[in-house]
Coordinates of C-alpha atoms in Angstrom, one line a residue:
M1 CA 129.9 102.0 112.7
R2 CA 126.5 100.3 112.4
S3 CA 126.2 96.7 111.4
K4 CA 124.4 95.6 108.3
P5 CA 121.4 94.1 110.2
A6 CA 121.1 97.4 112.2
L7 CA 121.1 99.5 109.0
T8 CA 118.5 97.2 107.5
G9 CA 116.3 97.5 110.6
M10 CA 116.7 101.3 110.5
K11 CA 115.7 101.4 106.9
R12 CA 112.6 99.3 107.6
K13 CA 111.7 101.6 110.5
N14 CA 112.1 104.7 108.3
A15 CA 110.0 103.1 105.6
E16 CA 107.3 102.4 108.2
K17 CA 107.1 106.1 108.9
L18 CA 105.1 106.4 105.7
T19 CA 102.1 104.7 107.3
E20 CA 102.7 106.0 110.8
G21 CA 99.4 107.3 112.1
F22 CA 97.4 105.4 109.5
R23 CA 97.1 102.0 111.2
G24 CA 94.2 103.1 113.3
I25 CA 92.4 104.5 110.3
F26 CA 93.0 101.2 108.3
A27 CA 91.6 99.2 111.2
F28 CA 88.5 101.5 111.2
L29 CA 88.1 101.0 107.4
F30 CA 88.4 97.2 107.8
T31 CA 85.8 97.2 110.5
T32 CA 83.5 99.5 108.5
S33 CA 83.9 97.2 105.5
G34 CA 82.8 94.3 107.7
I35 CA 79.7 96.2 108.7
I36 CA 79.0 97.0 105.0
N37 CA 79.4 93.4 103.9
I38 CA 77.2 92.1 106.7
L39 CA 74.5 94.7 105.8
A40 CA 74.9 93.6 102.1
L41 CA 73.3 90.3 103.1
T42 CA 70.1 92.3 103.5
G43 CA 69.0 91.6 99.9
S44 CA 69.5 87.8 100.3
F45 CA 67.5 87.7 103.6
Y46 CA 64.9 89.9 102.1
M47 CA 64.3 87.6 99.1
L48 CA 64.4 84.6 101.4
Q49 CA 61.7 86.0 103.6
I50 CA 59.5 87.4 100.8
Y51 CA 59.3 84.1 98.9
D52 CA 59.2 81.8 101.9
R53 CA 57.1 83.8 104.3
A54 CA 55.2 86.8 102.8
L55 CA 54.1 85.1 99.6
T56 CA 53.2 81.8 101.3
S57 CA 51.2 83.5 104.1
G58 CA 49.7 86.2 101.9
S59 CA 50.2 88.7 104.7
V60 CA 50.5 92.3 103.5
P61 CA 51.6 93.6 107.0
T62 CA 54.5 91.0 106.9
L63 CA 55.5 92.3 103.4
L64 CA 55.4 95.9 104.6
A65 CA 57.4 95.2 107.7
L66 CA 60.1 93.2 105.8
S67 CA 60.3 96.0 103.2
A68 CA 60.6 98.7 105.8
L69 CA 63.4 96.8 107.6
A70 CA 65.2 96.1 104.3
I71 CA 65.1 99.8 103.4
G72 CA 66.4 100.8 106.8
L73 CA 69.3 98.4 106.5
Y74 CA 70.1 99.5 102.9
L75 CA 70.2 103.1 104.2
F76 CA 72.7 102.1 106.9
Q77 CA 74.8 100.3 104.3
G78 CA 74.8 103.3 102.1
L79 CA 75.8 105.6 105.0
F80 CA 78.7 103.4 105.9
D81 CA 79.7 103.1 102.3
I82 CA 79.8 107.0 102.1
I83 CA 81.9 107.2 105.3
R84 CA 84.4 104.6 103.9
S85 CA 84.7 106.4 100.6
Q86 CA 85.2 109.8 102.2
V87 CA 87.7 108.4 104.7
L88 CA 89.7 106.9 101.9
V89 CA 89.8 110.2 100.0
R90 CA 91.0 112.0 103.2
V91 CA 93.7 109.3 103.8
G92 CA 95.0 110.0 100.3
A93 CA 95.0 113.8 100.9
R94 CA 96.8 113.3 104.3
L95 CA 99.3 110.9 102.8
D96 CA 99.9 113.5 100.0
A97 CA 100.5 116.3 102.5
K98 CA 102.9 114.1 104.4
I99 CA 105.0 112.7 101.5
A100 CA 104.8 115.4 98.8
P101 CA 107.4 117.7 100.4
L102 CA 109.8 114.8 100.9
A103 CA 109.3 113.7 97.3
H104 CA 109.9 117.2 96.1
Q105 CA 113.0 117.5 98.2
V106 CA 114.3 114.4 96.4
A107 CA 113.3 115.7 93.0
I108 CA 115.4 118.8 93.7
D109 CA 118.4 116.6 94.6
M110 CA 118.2 114.0 91.8
P111 CA 119.3 116.2 88.8
R112 CA 122.6 117.0 90.5
F113 CA 123.3 113.3 90.8
G114 CA 122.8 112.7 87.1
F115 CA 119.1 112.0 86.8
S116 CA 116.9 113.7 84.2
T117 CA 114.4 116.3 85.2
A118 CA 111.6 114.0 84.1
E119 CA 112.8 111.2 86.3
A120 CA 113.2 113.6 89.2
L121 CA 109.6 114.9 88.8
E122 CA 108.3 111.3 88.7
R123 CA 108.5 111.2 92.5
G124 CA 105.8 113.9 92.6
R125 CA 103.7 111.9 90.1
D126 CA 104.1 108.8 92.4
V127 CA 102.4 110.8 95.2
D128 CA 99.5 111.7 92.8
T129 CA 99.2 108.0 91.7
V130 CA 98.9 106.8 95.3
R131 CA 96.4 109.5 96.2
S132 CA 94.3 108.9 93.1
F133 CA 94.2 105.1 93.8
L134 CA 93.0 105.7 97.3
G135 CA 90.1 107.7 95.9
S136 CA 89.1 105.0 93.4
Q137 CA 87.3 101.7 93.7
G138 CA 90.5 99.7 94.0
P139 CA 90.8 100.0 97.8
V140 CA 87.1 99.2 98.2
A141 CA 87.8 95.8 96.5
L142 CA 90.8 95.2 98.8
F143 CA 88.8 95.9 101.9
D144 CA 85.9 93.7 100.8
L145 CA 88.0 90.7 99.7
P146 CA 88.6 89.4 103.3
W147 CA 84.9 89.3 103.9
M148 CA 84.2 86.9 101.0
P149 CA 84.0 83.8 103.3
L150 CA 81.0 85.5 105.0
Y151 CA 79.0 85.0 101.7
L152 CA 80.4 81.6 101.0
I153 CA 79.3 80.4 104.5
F154 CA 75.8 81.9 103.9
V155 CA 75.4 80.1 100.6
Y156 CA 76.8 76.9 102.0
M157 CA 74.2 77.1 104.8
L158 CA 71.5 77.3 102.2
H159 CA 72.8 74.2 100.5
P160 CA 76.3 72.5 100.4
Y161 CA 76.1 72.1 96.6
L162 CA 75.5 75.8 96.2
G163 CA 78.4 76.6 98.6
A164 CA 80.7 74.3 96.6
L165 CA 79.7 75.9 93.3
T166 CA 80.3 79.4 94.6
F167 CA 83.6 78.5 96.2
G168 CA 84.7 76.9 92.9
G169 CA 83.8 80.2 91.1
A170 CA 85.7 82.2 93.7
F171 CA 88.8 80.0 93.3
V172 CA 88.8 80.3 89.5
L173 CA 88.5 84.1 89.7
S174 CA 91.3 84.2 92.3
V175 CA 93.5 82.2 89.9
L176 CA 92.7 84.8 87.2
T177 CA 93.7 87.5 89.6
V178 CA 97.1 85.9 90.3
I179 CA 97.7 85.4 86.5
T180 CA 96.9 89.0 85.9
E181 CA 99.4 90.0 88.5
L182 CA 102.2 87.8 87.1
M183 CA 101.6 89.0 83.5
T184 CA 101.4 92.7 84.3
R185 CA 104.1 93.1 86.9
R186 CA 107.1 93.2 84.4
L187 CA 105.1 95.2 81.8
A188 CA 104.1 97.7 84.4
S189 CA 107.7 98.4 85.2
S190 CA 108.7 98.7 81.5
T191 CA 105.7 101.0 80.9
H192 CA 106.8 103.3 83.7
Q193 CA 110.4 103.5 82.4
S194 CA 109.2 104.2 78.9
A195 CA 107.0 107.0 80.2
I196 CA 110.0 108.5 82.0
A197 CA 112.1 108.3 78.7
R198 CA 109.2 110.0 76.8
N199 CA 108.8 112.7 79.4
A200 CA 112.5 113.4 79.4
I201 CA 112.5 114.0 75.7
A202 CA 109.5 116.3 76.0
D203 CA 111.1 118.2 78.8
S204 CA 114.3 118.6 76.8
N205 CA 112.4 119.8 73.7
A206 CA 110.4 122.4 75.8
R207 CA 113.6 123.8 77.4
N208 CA 115.3 124.2 74.0
A209 CA 112.2 125.6 72.2
E210 CA 114.1 128.7 71.0
I211 CA 116.9 126.7 69.4
L212 CA 114.5 124.3 67.8
K213 CA 112.5 127.1 66.3
A214 CA 115.5 129.3 65.2
M215 CA 117.4 126.5 63.5
G216 CA 114.4 124.6 62.1
F217 CA 114.8 121.1 63.5
A218 CA 111.6 121.1 65.6
G219 CA 110.2 118.5 63.2
R220 CA 113.0 116.1 63.9
A221 CA 112.6 116.8 67.7
V222 CA 108.9 115.9 67.4
S223 CA 109.8 112.7 65.5
R224 CA 112.2 111.7 68.2
F225 CA 109.5 112.3 70.8
N226 CA 107.0 110.3 68.6
A227 CA 109.3 107.3 68.5
A228 CA 109.6 107.2 72.3
N229 CA 105.8 107.8 72.6
Q230 CA 105.1 104.9 70.3
E231 CA 107.2 102.6 72.4
H232 CA 105.3 103.8 75.5
L233 CA 101.9 103.3 73.8
Q234 CA 102.8 99.8 72.7
L235 CA 103.7 98.8 76.3
Q236 CA 100.7 100.5 77.7
T237 CA 98.4 98.8 75.2
R238 CA 99.8 95.4 76.1
T239 CA 99.2 96.1 79.8
N240 CA 95.7 97.3 79.1
D241 CA 95.0 94.3 76.9
I242 CA 95.9 91.9 79.6
S243 CA 94.0 93.6 82.4
G244 CA 91.0 94.3 80.1
T245 CA 90.9 90.7 78.8
F246 CA 91.0 89.2 82.3
G247 CA 88.6 91.8 83.5
A248 CA 86.1 90.8 80.8
V249 CA 86.6 87.1 81.4
S250 CA 86.0 87.6 85.1
R251 CA 82.8 89.4 84.5
V252 CA 81.5 86.7 82.1
L253 CA 82.4 84.0 84.6
R254 CA 80.6 85.8 87.3
M255 CA 77.5 86.0 85.2
V256 CA 77.8 82.4 84.2
L257 CA 78.2 81.4 87.9
Q258 CA 75.2 83.5 88.9
S259 CA 73.1 81.6 86.3
A260 CA 74.6 78.3 87.3
V261 CA 73.6 79.0 90.9
L262 CA 70.1 79.7 89.7
G263 CA 70.0 76.6 87.6
L264 CA 71.4 74.4 90.4
G265 CA 69.1 76.0 92.9
A266 CA 66.1 75.3 90.6
W267 CA 67.2 71.6 90.3
L268 CA 67.5 71.4 94.1
T269 CA 64.1 72.9 94.5
I270 CA 62.6 70.4 92.1
Q271 CA 64.3 67.7 94.1
G272 CA 62.6 69.2 97.2
E273 CA 65.9 70.1 98.9
L274 CA 65.6 73.9 98.5
S275 CA 62.9 76.5 98.8
A276 CA 62.1 79.1 96.0
G277 CA 63.3 82.0 98.2
A278 CA 66.6 80.2 98.8
I279 CA 67.3 80.2 95.0
I280 CA 67.1 84.0 94.8
A281 CA 69.0 84.5 98.1
A282 CA 71.8 82.2 96.9
S283 CA 72.0 84.0 93.6
V284 CA 72.3 87.4 95.2
A285 CA 74.8 86.3 97.9
S286 CA 77.1 84.5 95.3
A287 CA 77.1 87.5 93.1
R288 CA 78.1 89.7 96.1
A289 CA 80.8 87.2 97.1
L290 CA 82.5 87.4 93.7
A291 CA 82.1 91.1 93.2
P292 CA 85.3 92.2 95.1
V293 CA 87.4 89.8 92.9
D294 CA 85.8 91.1 89.8
L295 CA 86.3 94.7 90.9
A296 CA 90.0 94.0 91.9
I297 CA 90.8 92.6 88.5
G298 CA 89.1 95.6 86.8
N299 CA 91.2 98.0 88.9
W300 CA 94.4 95.9 88.7
K301 CA 96.3 98.3 86.5
G302 CA 95.7 101.1 89.1
L303 CA 96.6 98.7 91.9
V304 CA 100.0 97.8 90.4
A305 CA 100.8 101.4 89.6
A306 CA 99.9 102.5 93.1
R307 CA 102.0 99.7 94.6
N308 CA 105.1 100.5 92.5
A309 CA 104.7 104.2 93.3
F310 CA 104.4 103.5 97.0
N311 CA 107.5 101.3 96.9
R312 CA 109.5 104.1 95.2
L313 CA 108.2 106.6 97.8
K314 CA 109.4 104.2 100.6
E315 CA 112.9 104.3 99.0
T316 CA 112.6 108.1 99.0
V317 CA 111.9 108.2 102.7
V318 CA 114.7 105.7 103.4
A319 CA 117.2 107.8 101.4
L320 CA 116.2 111.0 103.3
A321 CA 116.1 109.4 106.7
G322 CA 119.6 108.0 106.1
N323 CA 121.0 111.5 106.3
E324 CA 121.3 112.5 110.0
A325 CA 121.2 116.2 110.7
P326 CA 124.7 117.3 111.8
M327 CA 125.3 119.6 114.8
Q328 CA 125.1 123.3 114.0
L329 CA 128.6 124.8 113.8
P330 CA 129.7 128.5 114.2
A331 CA 129.8 130.6 111.1
P332 CA 133.1 130.2 109.1
T333 CA 135.4 133.2 109.3
A334 CA 139.0 132.1 108.5
S335 CA 139.7 129.9 105.5
L336 CA 138.7 127.6 102.7
K337 CA 140.8 124.5 102.4
V338 CA 140.6 122.0 99.5
E339 CA 142.5 118.8 100.3
K340 CA 143.2 116.4 97.5
I341 CA 139.7 116.2 96.1
T342 CA 138.7 113.9 93.3
I343 CA 135.3 114.5 91.7
A344 CA 133.4 112.2 89.4
A345 CA 130.4 113.0 87.2
P346 CA 127.3 111.6 89.1
G347 CA 125.7 110.2 86.0
S348 CA 128.6 108.4 84.3
G349 CA 131.1 108.1 87.1
R350 CA 133.8 109.5 84.9
V351 CA 136.5 111.3 87.0
L352 CA 136.5 115.0 86.0
L353 CA 138.8 116.5 88.6
S354 CA 141.7 114.7 90.4
E355 CA 143.9 115.4 93.4
V356 CA 143.3 119.2 93.7
S357 CA 144.5 121.0 96.8
F358 CA 144.8 124.6 97.8
E359 CA 144.0 127.0 100.7
I360 CA 142.5 130.5 100.7
K361 CA 142.4 132.8 103.7
A362 CA 139.7 135.2 104.6
G363 CA 140.0 138.5 102.6
Q364 CA 141.5 136.7 99.5
A365 CA 140.0 136.1 96.1
L366 CA 141.0 133.3 93.7
G367 CA 140.6 133.4 90.0
I368 CA 140.4 130.0 88.2
I369 CA 141.4 129.8 84.6
G370 CA 142.0 127.1 82.1
P371 CA 140.7 125.7 78.8
S372 CA 137.1 124.6 78.3
G373 CA 136.3 121.2 79.6
G374 CA 139.3 121.2 82.0
G375 CA 137.3 120.9 85.2
K376 CA 136.7 124.5 86.3
T377 CA 132.9 124.2 86.7
T378 CA 133.4 120.8 88.4
L379 CA 135.6 122.5 91.0
A380 CA 132.9 125.2 91.5
R381 CA 130.3 122.4 92.1
A382 CA 132.6 120.7 94.6
L383 CA 133.3 124.0 96.5
T384 CA 129.6 124.6 97.0
G385 CA 128.7 121.0 97.9
I386 CA 126.6 120.4 94.8
W387 CA 128.8 117.4 93.8
P388 CA 130.2 115.4 96.7
A389 CA 133.9 114.5 96.6
L390 CA 134.8 111.0 95.7
R391 CA 138.0 111.4 97.7
G392 CA 139.4 114.3 99.7
S393 CA 137.5 117.1 101.4
V394 CA 136.4 120.7 101.1
R395 CA 136.7 122.5 104.4
L396 CA 135.5 125.8 105.8
D397 CA 137.4 126.7 108.9
D398 CA 138.7 123.0 109.0
A399 CA 135.2 121.6 109.0
D400 CA 134.2 119.4 106.0
L401 CA 131.1 120.7 104.1
T402 CA 129.3 117.5 105.1
Q403 CA 129.4 118.6 108.8
W404 CA 126.8 121.3 107.9
S405 CA 123.2 120.8 107.0
D406 CA 122.1 122.2 103.6
D407 CA 120.1 125.0 105.3
N408 CA 123.0 126.1 107.5
L409 CA 125.7 125.8 104.9
G410 CA 123.6 127.9 102.5
Q411 CA 123.8 130.9 104.8
Y412 CA 127.6 130.9 104.3
I413 CA 127.8 130.2 100.6
G414 CA 126.8 132.3 97.6
Y415 CA 126.8 130.7 94.2
L416 CA 126.5 132.2 90.7
P417 CA 126.3 129.3 88.2
Q418 CA 127.4 129.5 84.6
D419 CA 123.8 129.1 83.4
V420 CA 121.8 131.5 85.6
A421 CA 118.3 130.2 86.2
L422 CA 115.9 132.5 88.2
L423 CA 112.8 131.2 90.0
D424 CA 109.3 131.9 88.8
A425 CA 108.9 134.5 91.6
T426 CA 109.4 138.2 92.2
V427 CA 112.8 140.0 92.1
E428 CA 112.6 140.3 95.9
E429 CA 112.0 136.6 96.4
N430 CA 114.8 135.6 94.0
I431 CA 117.4 137.8 95.7
A432 CA 116.2 136.7 99.2
R433 CA 116.4 133.0 98.2
L434 CA 112.6 132.6 99.0
E435 CA 113.3 133.5 102.6
E436 CA 110.2 134.2 104.7
D437 CA 110.1 137.7 106.3
A438 CA 113.2 138.6 104.2
D439 CA 115.4 141.4 105.3
A440 CA 114.6 144.3 103.0
R441 CA 117.8 146.1 103.8
A442 CA 119.9 143.1 102.9
I443 CA 118.0 142.7 99.6
V444 CA 118.7 146.3 98.6
E445 CA 122.3 146.1 99.8
A446 CA 122.9 143.1 97.6
A447 CA 121.3 144.8 94.6
Q448 CA 123.4 148.0 95.2
I449 CA 126.7 146.1 95.5
T450 CA 126.0 144.5 92.1
G451 CA 124.8 147.8 90.7
I452 CA 121.3 146.8 89.7
H453 CA 119.2 148.7 92.3
E454 CA 118.4 151.5 89.8
M455 CA 117.4 148.9 87.2
I456 CA 115.1 147.1 89.6
V457 CA 113.3 150.2 90.9
R458 CA 112.6 151.1 87.2
M459 CA 110.7 147.9 86.7
P460 CA 106.8 148.0 86.7
D461 CA 106.5 146.8 90.4
G462 CA 110.1 147.4 91.5
Y463 CA 111.4 144.6 93.7
R464 CA 107.9 143.0 93.7
T465 CA 108.0 142.6 89.9
A466 CA 107.2 139.0 88.9
L467 CA 109.9 137.5 86.6
G468 CA 108.0 134.7 85.1
P469 CA 109.4 131.2 84.2
Q470 CA 113.2 131.4 84.4
G471 CA 113.2 135.2 84.1
A472 CA 112.6 134.9 80.4
S473 CA 111.6 138.6 80.1
L474 CA 115.0 139.8 81.2
S475 CA 118.2 140.0 79.2
G476 CA 121.1 137.6 79.8
G477 CA 123.0 140.4 81.6
Q478 CA 120.1 141.3 83.8
R479 CA 119.5 137.7 84.8
Q480 CA 123.2 137.3 85.6
R481 CA 123.3 140.4 87.8
I482 CA 120.2 139.4 89.7
G483 CA 121.7 136.0 90.2
L484 CA 124.9 137.6 91.5
A485 CA 122.8 139.7 94.0
R486 CA 121.2 136.5 95.1
A487 CA 124.6 135.0 95.7
L488 CA 125.6 138.0 97.8
Y489 CA 122.4 138.2 99.9
K490 CA 123.4 138.6 103.6
N491 CA 127.1 138.6 102.9
P492 CA 128.0 134.9 102.8
F493 CA 131.6 134.0 103.7
L494 CA 132.3 132.1 100.5
V495 CA 131.1 133.4 97.1
V496 CA 131.7 131.2 94.1
M497 CA 131.1 132.8 90.7
D498 CA 131.3 130.7 87.4
E499 CA 131.8 133.0 84.4
P500 CA 130.2 136.0 86.2
N501 CA 131.0 138.4 83.3
S502 CA 129.9 136.2 80.4
N503 CA 126.8 138.4 79.7
L504 CA 128.0 141.7 81.2
D505 CA 128.8 144.9 79.4
G506 CA 131.6 147.3 80.5
E507 CA 129.5 148.8 83.3
G508 CA 128.6 145.4 84.5
E509 CA 132.2 144.3 84.6
M510 CA 133.1 147.3 86.6
A511 CA 130.4 146.5 89.1
L512 CA 131.7 142.9 89.2
T513 CA 135.2 144.1 90.1
E514 CA 133.8 146.3 92.9
T515 CA 131.7 143.4 94.1
I516 CA 134.8 141.2 94.5
K517 CA 136.6 144.0 96.3
A518 CA 133.7 144.4 98.7
I519 CA 133.7 140.7 99.5
R520 CA 137.4 140.8 100.3
A521 CA 137.1 144.0 102.3
R522 CA 134.5 142.5 104.7
G523 CA 136.7 139.4 105.2
G524 CA 135.0 137.0 102.9
I525 CA 136.4 134.7 100.2
A526 CA 135.6 135.0 96.5
V527 CA 136.3 132.3 93.9
V528 CA 135.9 133.5 90.3
I529 CA 136.0 131.2 87.3
A530 CA 136.7 133.2 84.1
H531 CA 137.8 133.0 80.5
R532 CA 138.0 136.8 80.2
P533 CA 140.9 138.5 82.0
S534 CA 138.7 141.4 83.0
A535 CA 137.0 139.2 85.6
L536 CA 140.4 138.8 87.4
A537 CA 141.0 142.5 88.1
A538 CA 140.2 142.2 91.8
V539 CA 141.6 138.8 92.6
D540 CA 145.0 138.2 94.2
L541 CA 145.4 134.5 93.6
V542 CA 145.1 132.4 90.4
A543 CA 144.8 128.7 89.8
V544 CA 145.1 127.0 86.4
I545 CA 143.0 123.9 85.8
Q546 CA 143.8 121.7 82.8
N547 CA 142.6 118.2 81.9
G548 CA 141.2 117.7 85.4
K549 CA 144.3 118.7 87.2
M550 CA 145.5 121.9 88.9
V551 CA 148.7 122.7 87.1
A552 CA 149.5 126.0 88.8
F553 CA 148.5 128.0 91.8
G554 CA 149.9 131.2 93.3
P555 CA 149.9 135.0 93.2
K556 CA 148.1 136.4 90.2
E557 CA 151.0 138.3 88.7
E558 CA 153.3 135.3 88.8
I559 CA 150.8 132.8 87.4
L560 CA 149.7 135.1 84.6
K561 CA 153.3 135.9 83.8
S562 CA 154.1 132.2 83.5
A563 CA 151.0 131.7 81.3
A564 CA 152.2 134.4 78.8
P565 CA 154.2 133.4 75.7
A566 CA 157.9 133.0 76.7
D567 CA 160.4 135.8 75.8
P568 CA 163.7 134.2 74.6
G569 CA 165.6 137.2 76.0
N570 CA 163.9 137.0 79.4
R571 CA 164.3 134.3 82.0
Q572 CA 161.3 133.4 84.2
A573 CA 161.1 134.8 87.7
P574 CA 162.3 132.2 90.2
A575 CA 158.9 132.0 91.8
A576 CA 157.4 130.9 88.5
Q577 CA 160.1 128.5 87.5
N578 CA 158.5 125.6 89.3
A579 CA 155.1 126.2 87.8
P580 CA 154.3 123.9 84.9
R581 CA 154.3 125.4 81.4
V582 CA 150.9 126.8 80.6
T583 CA 150.1 128.2 77.2
S584 CA 148.2 131.3 76.5
R585 CA 145.2 129.2 75.7
V586 CA 144.2 129.1 79.4
L587 CA 142.5 132.4 78.9
A588 CA 140.8 131.5 75.6

């Protein structure tokens, strides 16, 4: 077991992977910024030479030579500025390409651990925030800030008083920058959280649009969104007021300082301590020295947002890197064992299922019955690895589910959730689970087993028919049967079906029964959660889940017999006498 310092070092190393390969680029950008800032002194030297040499000598050739040299240096400065800007844009794109898939992977995992969809998608927005910042003027200010002493030294060389005045102005602006940081840090976090809350409400309203429309409470839903939006706007306004106010103050101070430099320079010239050209040169150089601070304050909101987004992305990389890829195991072929598992809801931590144990052999099918809210769907999520076990383990051929990677485990598990959601893709892609170069024969076989092949080929484009968002153009039964075909693609060893007949007609229920028989016949295991007894026609085992406990488990006939109303003239069969009393409500 690794020590805490070792884990901390590992996390730091994983976080550093975000900037791996970028250090050389940042060194290049820093060097390029140095060249740009050195070339930016062109204006000051040009003014110094014009006033102190060209005008005093009255030489036109000198004026033309100085002007030609200044134009050439300005062109070089512009060229390096373009290079720096384009490199920053490409760094943002490269970072996006590197992190966006990781962020999306976390976004897929977050909802099953109790996070809202809006909060999960925020990781993708964090990538956009960092990329947009790198393409703005914010990084330019940060790369120019270290070169401020260059201008301060130049002004000081013109006259110590001018250098002291410029340094004092830079110090005041730096203090304003620190104050801006302190005042916006907490507000920036609160604003981000309020945006997540607002987006969560918007996402919930969009997903329940039909209900809102049919039952006429869309107006109240909008009011609820508006309240969250108003809170977000208030926080955002306060943040903008702070950054805008300090930005305006910094610009005014910079203009005051530039005039003060001119005034002090004029006084020094009157005193005979400074030339006329030095006045203009000092003014230009001091303005350039303070420009990065002014620009940084003006872009501080974007800087804080990008920094917070980058920190969250580092946490994302650390979370993903903490999961080591397990060794690939052979495909399971023998059994499913559930050993005293306890499952808690990821969001609230409330225990939903406690101390459940059973074993199923290859070729068997288990029906799970019980009242609503008893823990049946929780068990299905545990069997498929969606929700991790708080205690205990789920094993395929004696190997815990955690010993497989998600990709490998997915080959051996088929899952039909209670609420079937199809991807915005074609029928073919949905059944094949987005597999590249999917096996057409396996796709058709899965469709035929579930009895929907004829339905699919009658669609406008057959298996290539696009279903649209969540398959909204299909009926509930059609979506359910396509979802079942997806669960059966390539004959997985374990198939878990949660209410598979909730939207099926008589023909669909017959197809479901044949599907379960087919799974058993090929040596697979089927687990069926059902309220309607018709779904249990092909199972041989039944478990009863009540109040988060498994109160009965055994052969179907015995369990269903014990679940039926007791006949006073009939004694229970011996095999069922030890089973707890279960009322007929378990099938309700």
